[in-house]
């Protein structure tokens, strides 16, 4: 890729406009850069403030010098993604733009090509800057808390790192656990065998495993104890050495359960705790262990808290908007509650103290 700036006429606003030309030597790269029926090009045109025109193997960018610089960097990142073997999609372009707008030190092409696992032609990798930093934190720390809304890949990426560690013989086993909070962990009250009772709570972990390992190998690994999937209650009293341990749905642990789990850590082990503090299912008045633990361990060395947000959601576009809408609603409800309590002589319901309605 080569870029050449050329002076151009002033725009209607009187601001100086320049032209920047980018030559793409490889026609295959240009085809990928444009997308099917120019889908990628149209998205780029809508995204950039500068005008973009393509003719043959040459891209002409016309606009304010600063805006042209942004456009040139975007094309450079997208072309590098293609050169690294990626097929551009609308989603990958949007994520590249978002990272450039955040002006982070990490390059989008490096973030979006960080491979964790590959199986049967499918590669698992971070799709956002927040996810990349989360994955880096897992590499660099013994205990990592991945906290964020649904759809941000907290558990999926943690499991990919666990399988990667097992494959590389960095650990000898993987232990996956969740609190069966809906049953109060009193599984004896549920119908069926033990496996049938715990299956609904652990099924998402099995599903992720099937994405990352050959399905026929999973029963063998579980029978050998190399992979263990169990309710949190089964962790009590154990010391877990040489293991990659994941606690999922940790917002539904009590502070006592969280302490019990974290103190299972043995030599050569790594722990990743994932959860969404906005979706606590504990009985009313019960504190979430995931909320409390941050206050307790915030300054402990080798413990990291990774925050993921709606910008890291990798499901349908609407999921991120739903997450943000609920966050706004919760904030408004909290402010309204605080406002009511701040009025002297008023009850929480808004009525006068001492009067029935």
Short mmCIF file of C-alpha atoms in Angstrom, two decimals:
data_model
loop_
_atom_site.label_atom_id
_atom_site.label_comp_id
_atom_site.label_asym_id
_atom_site.label_seq_id
_atom_site.Cartn_x
_atom_site.Cartn_y
_atom_site.Cartn_z
CA UNK A 1 0.00 0.00 0.00
CA UNK A 2 1.30 3.45 -0.87
CA UNK A 3 -0.25 6.78 0.08
CA UNK A 4 0.36 10.14 -1.55
CA UNK A 5 -1.14 13.45 -0.32
CA UNK A 6 -2.03 16.04 -2.98
CA UNK A 7 -3.39 19.58 -2.52
CA UNK A 8 -7.01 20.11 -3.54
CA UNK A 9 -9.38 23.03 -3.79
CA UNK A 10 -10.89 24.57 -0.66
CA UNK A 11 -14.31 23.31 0.39
CA UNK A 12 -17.42 25.43 0.68
CA UNK A 13 -16.49 26.26 4.28
CA UNK A 14 -13.16 27.70 3.13
CA UNK A 15 -11.16 25.02 4.98
CA UNK A 16 -8.23 23.56 3.08
CA UNK A 17 -8.99 20.18 1.54
CA UNK A 18 -6.34 17.76 0.37
CA UNK A 19 -6.30 14.50 -1.53
CA UNK A 20 -4.57 11.37 -0.32
CA UNK A 21 -4.09 8.53 -2.78
CA UNK A 22 -3.57 4.93 -1.68
CA UNK A 23 -2.41 2.32 -4.19
CA UNK A 24 -3.22 -1.34 -3.52
CA UNK A 25 -0.97 -3.53 -5.64
CA UNK A 26 -2.69 -6.87 -4.98
CA UNK A 27 -6.11 -7.08 -6.69
CA UNK A 28 -7.24 -9.79 -4.22
CA UNK A 29 -6.70 -7.38 -1.34
CA UNK A 30 -8.70 -4.72 -3.15
CA UNK A 31 -11.59 -7.12 -3.75
CA UNK A 32 -11.66 -8.03 -0.02
CA UNK A 33 -11.36 -4.36 0.92
CA UNK A 34 -14.43 -3.47 -1.11
CA UNK A 35 -16.51 -6.41 0.09
CA UNK A 36 -19.34 -8.25 -1.62
CA UNK A 37 -21.28 -5.76 -3.76
CA UNK A 38 -19.06 -3.00 -2.29
CA UNK A 39 -20.62 -3.58 1.16
CA UNK A 40 -17.40 -2.79 3.04
CA UNK A 41 -16.67 0.28 0.92
CA UNK A 42 -20.14 1.71 1.55
CA UNK A 43 -19.69 1.23 5.31
CA UNK A 44 -16.31 2.99 5.17
CA UNK A 45 -17.83 5.87 3.20
CA UNK A 46 -20.58 6.29 5.81
CA UNK A 47 -18.06 6.13 8.64
CA UNK A 48 -15.45 8.61 7.41
CA UNK A 49 -15.80 12.38 7.22
CA UNK A 50 -13.55 12.46 4.11
CA UNK A 51 -14.84 11.52 0.67
CA UNK A 52 -13.64 8.15 -0.61
CA UNK A 53 -13.46 7.15 -4.28
CA UNK A 54 -12.06 3.91 -5.71
CA UNK A 55 -10.86 3.43 -9.26
CA UNK A 56 -8.94 0.36 -10.28
CA UNK A 57 -6.25 -0.28 -7.66
CA UNK A 58 -6.28 3.29 -6.36
CA UNK A 59 -8.22 4.77 -3.44
CA UNK A 60 -8.59 8.57 -3.37
CA UNK A 61 -9.43 10.26 -0.07
CA UNK A 62 -10.46 13.92 -0.17
CA UNK A 63 -11.03 16.08 2.88
CA UNK A 64 -9.53 17.89 5.82
CA UNK A 65 -5.90 16.76 6.44
CA UNK A 66 -6.71 15.44 9.92
CA UNK A 67 -9.74 13.51 8.65
CA UNK A 68 -7.69 12.13 5.77
CA UNK A 69 -5.09 10.91 8.24
CA UNK A 70 -7.79 8.97 10.11
CA UNK A 71 -9.06 7.49 6.85
CA UNK A 72 -5.55 6.52 5.77
CA UNK A 73 -4.92 4.78 9.10
CA UNK A 74 -8.23 2.90 8.80
CA UNK A 75 -7.31 1.61 5.35
CA UNK A 76 -3.83 0.67 6.59
CA UNK A 77 -5.31 -1.39 9.44
CA UNK A 78 -7.89 -3.09 7.19
CA UNK A 79 -5.27 -3.94 4.57
CA UNK A 80 -3.02 -5.42 7.25
CA UNK A 81 -5.93 -7.52 8.52
CA UNK A 82 -6.36 -8.91 5.01
CA UNK A 83 -2.62 -9.54 4.65
CA UNK A 84 -2.74 -11.53 7.91
CA UNK A 85 -5.32 -13.83 6.34
CA UNK A 86 -8.55 -12.23 7.56
CA UNK A 87 -11.66 -11.89 5.43
CA UNK A 88 -13.12 -8.50 6.22
CA UNK A 89 -16.69 -8.29 7.50
CA UNK A 90 -18.93 -5.40 8.42
CA UNK A 91 -18.40 -6.36 12.05
CA UNK A 92 -14.59 -6.35 11.88
CA UNK A 93 -14.62 -2.95 10.14
CA UNK A 94 -16.89 -1.49 12.83
CA UNK A 95 -14.64 -2.83 15.57
CA UNK A 96 -11.55 -1.43 13.84
CA UNK A 97 -13.20 1.99 13.60
CA UNK A 98 -14.22 1.86 17.29
CA UNK A 99 -10.63 1.10 18.36
CA UNK A 100 -9.24 3.93 16.23
CA UNK A 101 -11.80 6.35 17.68
CA UNK A 102 -10.70 5.36 21.20
CA UNK A 103 -7.12 6.33 20.22
CA UNK A 104 -5.64 3.38 22.12
CA UNK A 105 -2.02 2.29 21.93
CA UNK A 106 -2.99 -1.19 20.66
CA UNK A 107 -3.36 -1.56 16.92
CA UNK A 108 -6.68 -3.05 15.69
CA UNK A 109 -4.87 -5.41 13.31
CA UNK A 110 -2.95 -6.88 16.26
CA UNK A 111 -6.02 -7.13 18.51
CA UNK A 112 -8.20 -8.83 15.89
CA UNK A 113 -5.58 -11.40 14.84
CA UNK A 114 -4.55 -12.64 18.31
CA UNK A 115 -5.30 -16.35 17.99
CA UNK A 116 -6.08 -18.35 21.15
CA UNK A 117 -7.34 -21.65 19.70
CA UNK A 118 -7.95 -23.09 16.27
CA UNK A 119 -10.04 -26.18 15.57
CA UNK A 120 -11.51 -27.46 12.32
CA UNK A 121 -10.95 -24.16 10.56
CA UNK A 122 -12.51 -22.09 13.35
CA UNK A 123 -10.29 -19.70 15.27
CA UNK A 124 -11.12 -18.28 18.69
CA UNK A 125 -9.69 -14.81 19.27
CA UNK A 126 -10.59 -11.52 20.97
CA UNK A 127 -12.91 -9.33 18.92
CA UNK A 128 -12.63 -6.10 20.93
CA UNK A 129 -9.92 -4.19 22.75
CA UNK A 130 -11.55 -4.97 26.11
CA UNK A 131 -11.49 -8.68 25.31
CA UNK A 132 -7.84 -8.50 24.26
CA UNK A 133 -6.89 -6.82 27.54
CA UNK A 134 -8.90 -9.46 29.43
CA UNK A 135 -7.02 -12.26 27.67
CA UNK A 136 -3.68 -10.54 28.36
CA UNK A 137 -4.62 -10.24 32.04
CA UNK A 138 -5.27 -14.00 32.21
CA UNK A 139 -1.76 -14.60 30.85
CA UNK A 140 -0.18 -12.19 33.34
CA UNK A 141 -2.04 -12.90 36.61
CA UNK A 142 -2.84 -15.89 38.82
CA UNK A 143 -6.40 -14.74 39.65
CA UNK A 144 -8.49 -12.72 37.18
CA UNK A 145 -12.04 -11.46 37.58
CA UNK A 146 -13.86 -10.91 34.27
CA UNK A 147 -16.79 -8.63 35.07
CA UNK A 148 -19.23 -7.41 32.44
CA UNK A 149 -22.64 -7.78 30.80
CA UNK A 150 -23.99 -10.71 28.83
CA UNK A 151 -22.43 -11.34 25.44
CA UNK A 152 -18.96 -9.98 26.18
CA UNK A 153 -17.25 -13.37 25.92
CA UNK A 154 -16.16 -13.52 29.58
CA UNK A 155 -16.64 -17.26 30.04
CA UNK A 156 -15.98 -18.30 26.44
CA UNK A 157 -12.56 -16.64 26.29
CA UNK A 158 -11.64 -17.93 29.75
CA UNK A 159 -12.47 -21.46 28.62
CA UNK A 160 -10.44 -20.99 25.43
CA UNK A 161 -7.46 -19.95 27.56
CA UNK A 162 -8.02 -23.00 29.79
CA UNK A 163 -8.01 -25.38 26.83
CA UNK A 164 -4.94 -23.60 25.43
CA UNK A 165 -3.14 -24.05 28.78
CA UNK A 166 -4.10 -27.73 28.94
CA UNK A 167 -2.97 -28.35 25.36
CA UNK A 168 0.35 -26.62 26.06
CA UNK A 169 0.73 -28.76 29.25
CA UNK A 170 0.87 -25.62 31.41
CA UNK A 171 -1.76 -27.29 33.62
CA UNK A 172 -2.80 -30.92 34.01
CA UNK A 173 -6.56 -30.35 34.34
CA UNK A 174 -9.44 -27.93 33.85
CA UNK A 175 -12.10 -27.40 36.51
CA UNK A 176 -15.30 -25.59 35.57
CA UNK A 177 -17.88 -24.64 38.18
CA UNK A 178 -21.04 -22.57 38.66
CA UNK A 179 -23.30 -21.88 41.64
CA UNK A 180 -26.64 -23.69 41.20
CA UNK A 181 -28.39 -20.74 42.79
CA UNK A 182 -31.82 -21.37 41.30
CA UNK A 183 -31.96 -24.60 43.29
CA UNK A 184 -30.30 -23.04 46.32
CA UNK A 185 -27.66 -25.75 45.74
CA UNK A 186 -30.12 -28.13 47.42
CA UNK A 187 -30.06 -30.47 44.45
CA UNK A 188 -31.75 -33.29 46.33
CA UNK A 189 -35.09 -31.54 45.89
CA UNK A 190 -34.85 -31.78 42.09
CA UNK A 191 -36.15 -34.85 40.20
CA UNK A 192 -33.86 -37.30 38.40
CA UNK A 193 -30.32 -38.57 38.85
CA UNK A 194 -27.50 -36.35 40.08
CA UNK A 195 -26.30 -35.68 36.51
CA UNK A 196 -29.84 -34.79 35.43
CA UNK A 197 -30.20 -32.42 38.38
CA UNK A 198 -27.02 -30.44 37.76
CA UNK A 199 -27.09 -30.55 33.96
CA UNK A 200 -29.23 -27.40 33.37
CA UNK A 201 -26.81 -25.26 35.39
CA UNK A 202 -23.69 -26.60 33.73
CA UNK A 203 -24.92 -27.05 30.15
CA UNK A 204 -23.46 -23.71 28.90
CA UNK A 205 -20.02 -24.89 29.99
CA UNK A 206 -20.42 -28.18 28.13
CA UNK A 207 -21.55 -26.30 25.02
CA UNK A 208 -18.42 -24.14 25.06
CA UNK A 209 -16.21 -27.21 25.53
CA UNK A 210 -17.72 -28.78 22.42
CA UNK A 211 -16.67 -25.71 20.42
CA UNK A 212 -13.06 -26.06 21.56
CA UNK A 213 -12.37 -29.81 21.71
CA UNK A 214 -13.24 -32.82 19.63
CA UNK A 215 -16.61 -33.96 21.07
CA UNK A 216 -15.51 -37.60 21.15
CA UNK A 217 -12.54 -36.71 23.38
CA UNK A 218 -14.58 -34.89 26.04
CA UNK A 219 -16.09 -38.00 27.76
CA UNK A 220 -12.62 -39.57 27.89
CA UNK A 221 -11.06 -36.43 29.40
CA UNK A 222 -13.87 -36.14 31.94
CA UNK A 223 -13.62 -39.81 32.90
CA UNK A 224 -9.89 -39.34 33.49
CA UNK A 225 -10.49 -36.26 35.62
CA UNK A 226 -8.62 -34.03 33.15
CA UNK A 227 -11.79 -31.96 32.75
CA UNK A 228 -14.20 -31.58 35.64
CA UNK A 229 -17.54 -29.77 35.49
CA UNK A 230 -19.29 -29.49 38.85
CA UNK A 231 -21.50 -27.24 40.99
CA UNK A 232 -19.69 -24.80 43.28
CA UNK A 233 -20.81 -26.71 46.37
CA UNK A 234 -18.55 -29.57 45.28
CA UNK A 235 -15.43 -27.40 45.63
CA UNK A 236 -15.61 -27.18 49.42
CA UNK A 237 -12.71 -28.74 51.31
CA UNK A 238 -10.46 -29.24 48.28
CA UNK A 239 -7.04 -27.87 47.26
CA UNK A 240 -6.74 -27.52 43.50
CA UNK A 241 -3.14 -27.84 42.29
CA UNK A 242 -1.83 -27.62 38.71
CA UNK A 243 -5.27 -26.66 37.39
CA UNK A 244 -7.01 -23.95 35.39
CA UNK A 245 -10.16 -23.20 37.39
CA UNK A 246 -13.12 -21.16 36.12
CA UNK A 247 -15.99 -19.97 38.30
CA UNK A 248 -18.85 -18.83 36.07
CA UNK A 249 -21.94 -16.79 37.05
CA UNK A 250 -20.02 -15.62 40.12
CA UNK A 251 -22.50 -12.82 40.83
CA UNK A 252 -24.66 -15.56 42.33
CA UNK A 253 -22.15 -16.54 44.99
CA UNK A 254 -22.42 -15.29 48.55
CA UNK A 255 -19.32 -13.64 50.09
CA UNK A 256 -18.74 -16.83 52.08
CA UNK A 257 -18.88 -18.99 48.95
CA UNK A 258 -16.50 -16.65 47.10
CA UNK A 259 -13.98 -16.87 49.95
CA UNK A 260 -14.35 -20.65 50.02
CA UNK A 261 -13.74 -20.89 46.27
CA UNK A 262 -10.73 -18.57 46.09
CA UNK A 263 -9.01 -20.37 48.95
CA UNK A 264 -9.11 -23.62 46.94
CA UNK A 265 -6.17 -22.21 44.91
CA UNK A 266 -3.21 -24.58 44.93
CA UNK A 267 0.32 -24.54 43.50
CA UNK A 268 0.65 -24.19 39.73
CA UNK A 269 -3.02 -23.20 39.43
CA UNK A 270 -4.80 -20.28 37.80
CA UNK A 271 -8.30 -18.98 38.59
CA UNK A 272 -10.66 -16.98 36.37
CA UNK A 273 -13.91 -15.73 37.91
CA UNK A 274 -16.61 -14.42 35.58
CA UNK A 275 -19.90 -12.69 36.26
CA UNK A 276 -22.32 -9.84 35.63
CA UNK A 277 -23.07 -7.78 38.74
CA UNK A 278 -26.27 -6.44 37.13
CA UNK A 279 -27.86 -9.93 37.02
CA UNK A 280 -27.78 -11.18 40.60
CA UNK A 281 -30.30 -13.96 41.30
CA UNK A 282 -29.61 -14.37 45.02
CA UNK A 283 -32.52 -14.12 47.49
CA UNK A 284 -33.40 -10.58 48.57
CA UNK A 285 -30.98 -9.04 51.01
CA UNK A 286 -28.15 -11.47 50.23
CA UNK A 287 -24.92 -9.74 49.19
CA UNK A 288 -23.20 -10.87 45.99
CA UNK A 289 -19.74 -12.29 46.58
CA UNK A 290 -18.61 -10.81 43.26
CA UNK A 291 -19.52 -7.30 44.40
CA UNK A 292 -17.87 -7.65 47.80
CA UNK A 293 -14.65 -9.31 46.63
CA UNK A 294 -13.54 -6.29 44.64
CA UNK A 295 -13.44 -4.16 47.77
CA UNK A 296 -11.46 -6.85 49.57
CA UNK A 297 -8.90 -7.83 46.92
CA UNK A 298 -8.58 -4.65 44.83
CA UNK A 299 -4.99 -3.98 45.96
CA UNK A 300 -3.74 -7.55 46.24
CA UNK A 301 -0.82 -8.28 43.90
CA UNK A 302 -1.34 -10.90 41.15
CA UNK A 303 -5.13 -10.40 41.31
CA UNK A 304 -6.65 -8.48 38.40
CA UNK A 305 -10.15 -7.12 37.80
CA UNK A 306 -10.97 -6.88 34.07
CA UNK A 307 -13.97 -4.69 33.27
CA UNK A 308 -15.91 -5.42 30.07
CA UNK A 309 -18.70 -3.16 28.83
CA UNK A 310 -21.42 -2.96 26.19
CA UNK A 311 -18.71 -2.00 23.65
CA UNK A 312 -17.30 -5.53 24.12
CA UNK A 313 -20.57 -7.33 23.33
CA UNK A 314 -20.02 -9.70 20.41
CA UNK A 315 -23.56 -10.94 19.98
CA UNK A 316 -26.28 -9.24 17.93
CA UNK A 317 -25.93 -5.44 17.76
CA UNK A 318 -29.14 -5.08 19.77
CA UNK A 319 -27.62 -6.86 22.77
CA UNK A 320 -25.25 -3.94 23.38
CA UNK A 321 -28.13 -1.48 23.07
CA UNK A 322 -30.25 -3.55 25.48
CA UNK A 323 -27.40 -3.61 28.01
CA UNK A 324 -27.05 0.18 27.80
CA UNK A 325 -30.82 0.73 28.03
CA UNK A 326 -31.06 -1.36 31.21
CA UNK A 327 -28.06 0.47 32.70
CA UNK A 328 -29.77 3.83 32.06
CA UNK A 329 -33.02 2.54 33.55
CA UNK A 330 -31.26 1.24 36.68
CA UNK A 331 -29.49 4.59 37.11
CA UNK A 332 -32.79 6.47 36.80
CA UNK A 333 -34.49 4.18 39.32
CA UNK A 334 -31.63 4.61 41.77
CA UNK A 335 -31.72 8.40 41.44
CA UNK A 336 -35.50 8.40 41.91
CA UNK A 337 -35.19 6.27 45.05
CA UNK A 338 -32.49 8.53 46.47
CA UNK A 339 -34.63 11.58 45.70
CA UNK A 340 -37.62 10.16 47.58
CA UNK A 341 -35.52 9.24 50.62
CA UNK A 342 -33.98 12.70 50.63
CA UNK A 343 -37.37 14.40 51.28
CA UNK A 344 -37.90 14.75 55.08
CA UNK A 345 -41.07 13.22 56.47
CA UNK A 346 -41.75 11.13 53.37
CA UNK A 347 -41.89 7.37 53.19
CA UNK A 348 -40.29 5.44 50.31
CA UNK A 349 -43.70 5.13 48.69
CA UNK A 350 -44.02 8.88 48.50
CA UNK A 351 -46.87 9.03 51.05
CA UNK A 352 -46.89 10.98 54.30
CA UNK A 353 -45.41 9.31 57.36
CA UNK A 354 -48.05 7.88 59.71
CA UNK A 355 -50.93 7.95 57.22
CA UNK A 356 -52.48 4.92 55.59
CA UNK A 357 -53.62 4.82 52.01
#
